[in-house]
PDB file of C-alpha atoms in Angstrom:
ATOM      1  CA  UNK A   1       0.000   0.000   0.000  1.00 49.00           C
ATOM      2  CA  UNK A   2       1.297   3.452  -0.942  1.00 49.00           C
ATOM      3  CA  UNK A   3       1.739   5.981   1.792  1.00 51.00           C
ATOM      4  CA  UNK A   4      -0.170   9.208   1.140  1.00 51.00           C
ATOM      5  CA  UNK A   5       2.123  12.210   0.698  1.00 52.00           C
ATOM      6  CA  UNK A   6       1.587  15.293   2.766  1.00 51.00           C
ATOM      7  CA  UNK A   7       1.544  18.445   0.635  1.00 53.00           C
ATOM      8  CA  UNK A   8       4.648  20.592   1.040  1.00 59.00           C
ATOM      9  CA  UNK A   9       2.700  23.841   1.124  1.00 59.00           C
ATOM     10  CA  UNK A  10      -0.764  24.674   2.430  1.00 63.00           C
ATOM     11  CA  UNK A  11      -3.419  24.874  -0.245  1.00 66.00           C
ATOM     12  CA  UNK A  12      -4.302  28.506  -0.985  1.00 63.00           C
ATOM     13  CA  UNK A  13      -7.906  29.448  -0.243  1.00 69.00           C
ATOM     14  CA  UNK A  14      -8.405  30.407  -3.901  1.00 73.00           C
ATOM     15  CA  UNK A  15      -6.448  30.994  -7.048  1.00 74.00           C
ATOM     16  CA  UNK A  16      -5.973  34.265  -8.837  1.00 78.00           C
ATOM     17  CA  UNK A  17      -4.354  35.494 -12.024  1.00 83.00           C
ATOM     18  CA  UNK A  18      -1.767  38.229 -12.446  1.00 89.00           C
ATOM     19  CA  UNK A  19      -1.792  39.941 -15.819  1.00 89.00           C
ATOM     20  CA  UNK A  20       1.676  40.813 -17.138  1.00 91.00           C
ATOM     21  CA  UNK A  21       0.613  41.714 -20.687  1.00 89.00           C
ATOM     22  CA  UNK A  22       2.060  45.220 -20.733  1.00 91.00           C
ATOM     23  CA  UNK A  23       5.315  44.432 -18.955  1.00 92.00           C
ATOM     24  CA  UNK A  24       6.036  41.177 -20.756  1.00 91.00           C
ATOM     25  CA  UNK A  25       4.681  42.488 -24.051  1.00 89.00           C
ATOM     26  CA  UNK A  26       7.228  45.308 -23.994  1.00 91.00           C
ATOM     27  CA  UNK A  27       9.830  42.878 -25.341  1.00 91.00           C
ATOM     28  CA  UNK A  28       7.900  42.588 -28.618  1.00 92.00           C
ATOM     29  CA  UNK A  29       8.223  46.327 -29.298  1.00 92.00           C
ATOM     30  CA  UNK A  30      11.781  46.744 -28.008  1.00 93.00           C
ATOM     31  CA  UNK A  31      10.386  48.539 -24.925  1.00 93.00           C
ATOM     32  CA  UNK A  32       8.917  51.320 -27.114  1.00 93.00           C
ATOM     33  CA  UNK A  33       5.140  51.285 -26.588  1.00 91.00           C
ATOM     34  CA  UNK A  34       2.928  53.918 -28.172  1.00 92.00           C
ATOM     35  CA  UNK A  35       0.302  55.484 -25.917  1.00 91.00           C
ATOM     36  CA  UNK A  36      -2.664  54.170 -27.933  1.00 92.00           C
ATOM     37  CA  UNK A  37      -1.477  50.580 -27.422  1.00 93.00           C
ATOM     38  CA  UNK A  38      -0.967  51.111 -23.691  1.00 92.00           C
ATOM     39  CA  UNK A  39      -4.399  52.679 -23.327  1.00 90.00           C
ATOM     40  CA  UNK A  40      -6.024  49.832 -25.283  1.00 92.00           C
ATOM     41  CA  UNK A  41      -4.291  47.088 -23.300  1.00 92.00           C
ATOM     42  CA  UNK A  42      -4.858  48.651 -19.888  1.00 91.00           C
ATOM     43  CA  UNK A  43      -8.521  49.369 -20.683  1.00 89.00           C
ATOM     44  CA  UNK A  44      -9.046  45.739 -21.713  1.00 90.00           C
ATOM     45  CA  UNK A  45      -7.190  44.390 -18.708  1.00 89.00           C
ATOM     46  CA  UNK A  46      -9.024  46.657 -16.267  1.00 85.00           C
ATOM     47  CA  UNK A  47     -12.421  45.647 -17.652  1.00 86.00           C
ATOM     48  CA  UNK A  48     -11.544  41.955 -17.325  1.00 85.00           C
ATOM     49  CA  UNK A  49     -11.811  41.997 -13.548  1.00 81.00           C
ATOM     50  CA  UNK A  50      -8.310  40.652 -12.963  1.00 83.00           C
ATOM     51  CA  UNK A  51      -7.058  41.242  -9.452  1.00 83.00           C
ATOM     52  CA  UNK A  52      -3.349  41.901 -10.138  1.00 92.00           C
ATOM     53  CA  UNK A  53      -2.023  43.983 -13.045  1.00 94.00           C
ATOM     54  CA  UNK A  54       1.692  44.344 -13.671  1.00 96.00           C
ATOM     55  CA  UNK A  55       2.962  47.357 -15.618  1.00 96.00           C
ATOM     56  CA  UNK A  56       6.398  48.710 -16.395  1.00 95.00           C
ATOM     57  CA  UNK A  57       9.530  48.056 -18.388  1.00 95.00           C
ATOM     58  CA  UNK A  58       9.949  44.491 -19.604  1.00 94.00           C
ATOM     59  CA  UNK A  59      13.084  44.102 -17.488  1.00 95.00           C
ATOM     60  CA  UNK A  60      11.294  45.577 -14.502  1.00 95.00           C
ATOM     61  CA  UNK A  61      12.026  48.563 -12.307  1.00 97.00           C
ATOM     62  CA  UNK A  62      15.128  50.404 -13.505  1.00 96.00           C
ATOM     63  CA  UNK A  63      15.091  48.368 -16.730  1.00 95.00           C
ATOM     64  CA  UNK A  64      15.877  51.593 -18.615  1.00 93.00           C
ATOM     65  CA  UNK A  65      19.451  51.254 -17.371  1.00 94.00           C
ATOM     66  CA  UNK A  66      19.848  48.115 -19.491  1.00 94.00           C
ATOM     67  CA  UNK A  67      17.492  48.621 -22.433  1.00 94.00           C
ATOM     68  CA  UNK A  68      16.243  52.091 -23.245  1.00 94.00           C
ATOM     69  CA  UNK A  69      12.513  52.661 -23.149  1.00 93.00           C
ATOM     70  CA  UNK A  70      10.313  55.584 -24.074  1.00 94.00           C
ATOM     71  CA  UNK A  71       8.502  55.342 -20.720  1.00 94.00           C
ATOM     72  CA  UNK A  72      10.124  55.777 -17.298  1.00 95.00           C
ATOM     73  CA  UNK A  73       9.113  53.867 -14.168  1.00 96.00           C
ATOM     74  CA  UNK A  74       7.409  56.982 -12.794  1.00 95.00           C
ATOM     75  CA  UNK A  75       5.521  57.466 -16.079  1.00 95.00           C
ATOM     76  CA  UNK A  76       4.270  53.870 -15.811  1.00 95.00           C
ATOM     77  CA  UNK A  77       2.830  54.812 -12.411  1.00 95.00           C
ATOM     78  CA  UNK A  78       1.048  57.778 -13.974  1.00 94.00           C
ATOM     79  CA  UNK A  79      -0.311  55.589 -16.795  1.00 94.00           C
ATOM     80  CA  UNK A  80      -1.590  52.993 -14.313  1.00 93.00           C
ATOM     81  CA  UNK A  81      -3.315  55.732 -12.308  1.00 92.00           C
ATOM     82  CA  UNK A  82      -4.791  57.194 -15.490  1.00 91.00           C
ATOM     83  CA  UNK A  83      -6.057  54.032 -17.196  1.00 90.00           C
ATOM     84  CA  UNK A  84      -6.762  51.578 -14.373  1.00 91.00           C
ATOM     85  CA  UNK A  85      -9.574  51.820 -11.814  1.00 87.00           C
ATOM     86  CA  UNK A  86      -8.632  53.537  -8.554  1.00 85.00           C
ATOM     87  CA  UNK A  87      -9.047  50.289  -6.634  1.00 85.00           C
ATOM     88  CA  UNK A  88      -6.895  48.244  -9.056  1.00 86.00           C
ATOM     89  CA  UNK A  89      -3.957  46.369  -7.575  1.00 92.00           C
ATOM     90  CA  UNK A  90      -1.166  47.265  -9.953  1.00 95.00           C
ATOM     91  CA  UNK A  91       2.513  46.822  -9.477  1.00 96.00           C
ATOM     92  CA  UNK A  92       5.907  46.314 -11.059  1.00 97.00           C
ATOM     93  CA  UNK A  93       8.494  43.595 -11.443  1.00 97.00           C
ATOM     94  CA  UNK A  94      11.790  44.204  -9.649  1.00 97.00           C
ATOM     95  CA  UNK A  95      14.793  42.100 -10.592  1.00 93.00           C
ATOM     96  CA  UNK A  96      17.167  42.089  -7.661  1.00 90.00           C
ATOM     97  CA  UNK A  97      20.082  42.364 -10.095  1.00 87.00           C
ATOM     98  CA  UNK A  98      18.605  45.468 -11.801  1.00 94.00           C
ATOM     99  CA  UNK A  99      16.475  47.461  -9.357  1.00 95.00           C
ATOM    100  CA  UNK A 100      17.715  48.771  -6.045  1.00 94.00           C
ATOM    101  CA  UNK A 101      15.857  48.492  -2.761  1.00 96.00           C
ATOM    102  CA  UNK A 102      15.627  52.301  -2.733  1.00 96.00           C
ATOM    103  CA  UNK A 103      13.669  52.250  -6.017  1.00 96.00           C
ATOM    104  CA  UNK A 104      10.609  50.814  -4.256  1.00 97.00           C
ATOM    105  CA  UNK A 105       9.623  53.770  -2.014  1.00 98.00           C
ATOM    106  CA  UNK A 106       8.945  56.416  -4.681  1.00 97.00           C
ATOM    107  CA  UNK A 107       6.925  53.923  -6.722  1.00 97.00           C
ATOM    108  CA  UNK A 108       4.895  52.904  -3.668  1.00 97.00           C
ATOM    109  CA  UNK A 109       4.307  56.621  -3.003  1.00 96.00           C
ATOM    110  CA  UNK A 110       3.055  56.925  -6.593  1.00 95.00           C
ATOM    111  CA  UNK A 111       0.395  54.266  -5.996  1.00 94.00           C
ATOM    112  CA  UNK A 112       2.099  50.940  -6.686  1.00 96.00           C
ATOM    113  CA  UNK A 113       0.299  48.256  -4.645  1.00 96.00           C
ATOM    114  CA  UNK A 114       2.576  45.250  -5.172  1.00 96.00           C
ATOM    115  CA  UNK A 115       5.966  44.215  -6.401  1.00 96.00           C
ATOM    116  CA  UNK A 116       7.061  40.909  -7.864  1.00 96.00           C
ATOM    117  CA  UNK A 117      10.690  40.462  -6.915  1.00 96.00           C
ATOM    118  CA  UNK A 118      12.764  38.259  -9.183  1.00 94.00           C
ATOM    119  CA  UNK A 119      16.134  36.611  -8.737  1.00 93.00           C
ATOM    120  CA  UNK A 120      17.876  33.651 -10.255  1.00 91.00           C
ATOM    121  CA  UNK A 121      17.059  30.485  -8.338  1.00 90.00           C
ATOM    122  CA  UNK A 122      20.598  30.018  -7.057  1.00 90.00           C
ATOM    123  CA  UNK A 123      20.785  33.674  -5.981  1.00 90.00           C
ATOM    124  CA  UNK A 124      17.547  33.626  -3.987  1.00 88.00           C
ATOM    125  CA  UNK A 125      19.170  35.389  -1.030  1.00 92.00           C
ATOM    126  CA  UNK A 126      19.142  38.580  -3.100  1.00 92.00           C
ATOM    127  CA  UNK A 127      15.387  38.946  -2.606  1.00 93.00           C
ATOM    128  CA  UNK A 128      15.481  39.138   1.200  1.00 94.00           C
ATOM    129  CA  UNK A 129      16.205  42.884   1.510  1.00 95.00           C
ATOM    130  CA  UNK A 130      13.647  43.691  -1.216  1.00 95.00           C
ATOM    131  CA  UNK A 131      10.956  41.639   0.497  1.00 95.00           C
ATOM    132  CA  UNK A 132      11.664  43.307   3.840  1.00 96.00           C
ATOM    133  CA  UNK A 133      11.567  46.827   2.370  1.00 97.00           C
ATOM    134  CA  UNK A 134       8.476  46.176   0.278  1.00 97.00           C
ATOM    135  CA  UNK A 135       6.621  44.886   3.330  1.00 96.00           C
ATOM    136  CA  UNK A 136       7.706  47.981   5.309  1.00 96.00           C
ATOM    137  CA  UNK A 137       6.162  50.069   2.525  1.00 97.00           C
ATOM    138  CA  UNK A 138       2.883  48.172   2.794  1.00 96.00           C
ATOM    139  CA  UNK A 139       3.242  46.480  -0.581  1.00 96.00           C
ATOM    140  CA  UNK A 140       1.982  43.012  -1.348  1.00 95.00           C
ATOM    141  CA  UNK A 141       5.041  40.948  -2.232  1.00 95.00           C
ATOM    142  CA  UNK A 142       5.459  38.164  -4.769  1.00 94.00           C
ATOM    143  CA  UNK A 143       8.769  36.384  -5.319  1.00 93.00           C
ATOM    144  CA  UNK A 144       9.699  35.013  -8.725  1.00 92.00           C
ATOM    145  CA  UNK A 145      12.609  32.572  -8.674  1.00 92.00           C
ATOM    146  CA  UNK A 146      13.954  32.504 -12.215  1.00 90.00           C
ATOM    147  CA  UNK A 147      15.946  29.851 -14.059  1.00 90.00           C
ATOM    148  CA  UNK A 148      14.643  27.016 -11.901  1.00 85.00           C
ATOM    149  CA  UNK A 149      15.995  24.569 -14.469  1.00 87.00           C
ATOM    150  CA  UNK A 150      19.468  24.924 -12.894  1.00 89.00           C
ATOM    151  CA  UNK A 151      18.304  23.100  -9.745  1.00 86.00           C
ATOM    152  CA  UNK A 152      17.218  19.553  -9.169  1.00 90.00           C
ATOM    153  CA  UNK A 153      13.936  19.012  -7.339  1.00 88.00           C
ATOM    154  CA  UNK A 154      15.480  18.593  -3.892  1.00 88.00           C
ATOM    155  CA  UNK A 155      17.456  21.816  -4.145  1.00 86.00           C
ATOM    156  CA  UNK A 156      14.445  23.726  -5.499  1.00 85.00           C
ATOM    157  CA  UNK A 157      12.313  22.534  -2.575  1.00 85.00           C
ATOM    158  CA  UNK A 158      15.060  23.507  -0.112  1.00 85.00           C
ATOM    159  CA  UNK A 159      15.315  26.977  -1.635  1.00 82.00           C
TER     160      UNK A 159
END
């Protein structure tokens, strides 16, 4: 008889979807969106009823330092405020290797409600300071461990 496995993590009370269309879609236009496209996408996303909406540079906060964009992080905040409902939970991706911890406060002050902090799987310790600061700022925090293929299952579970 097979022994029943105990789940590693508690089952969440419900599932939700985060829309990353604008941020991830920025790659397809070399980070150079026109305003009509942004307005169209954000209007569609906001009318869909999705709970979490991610905006910003494809590479995340401070992505302009790596790949030039026609829209700054602060301008993304203004666009989110302009085109999304006032109660929308919008936020930005923050790669620990690109954004600094100090970048979070002015964006939170501009209305950002969450941040999704990313780091390579084997460099997971880099997210700790970001998580701490984001929580201090009252942001909802998501962690995205990238390049999980470099770890076997046991190491991934440990991390």
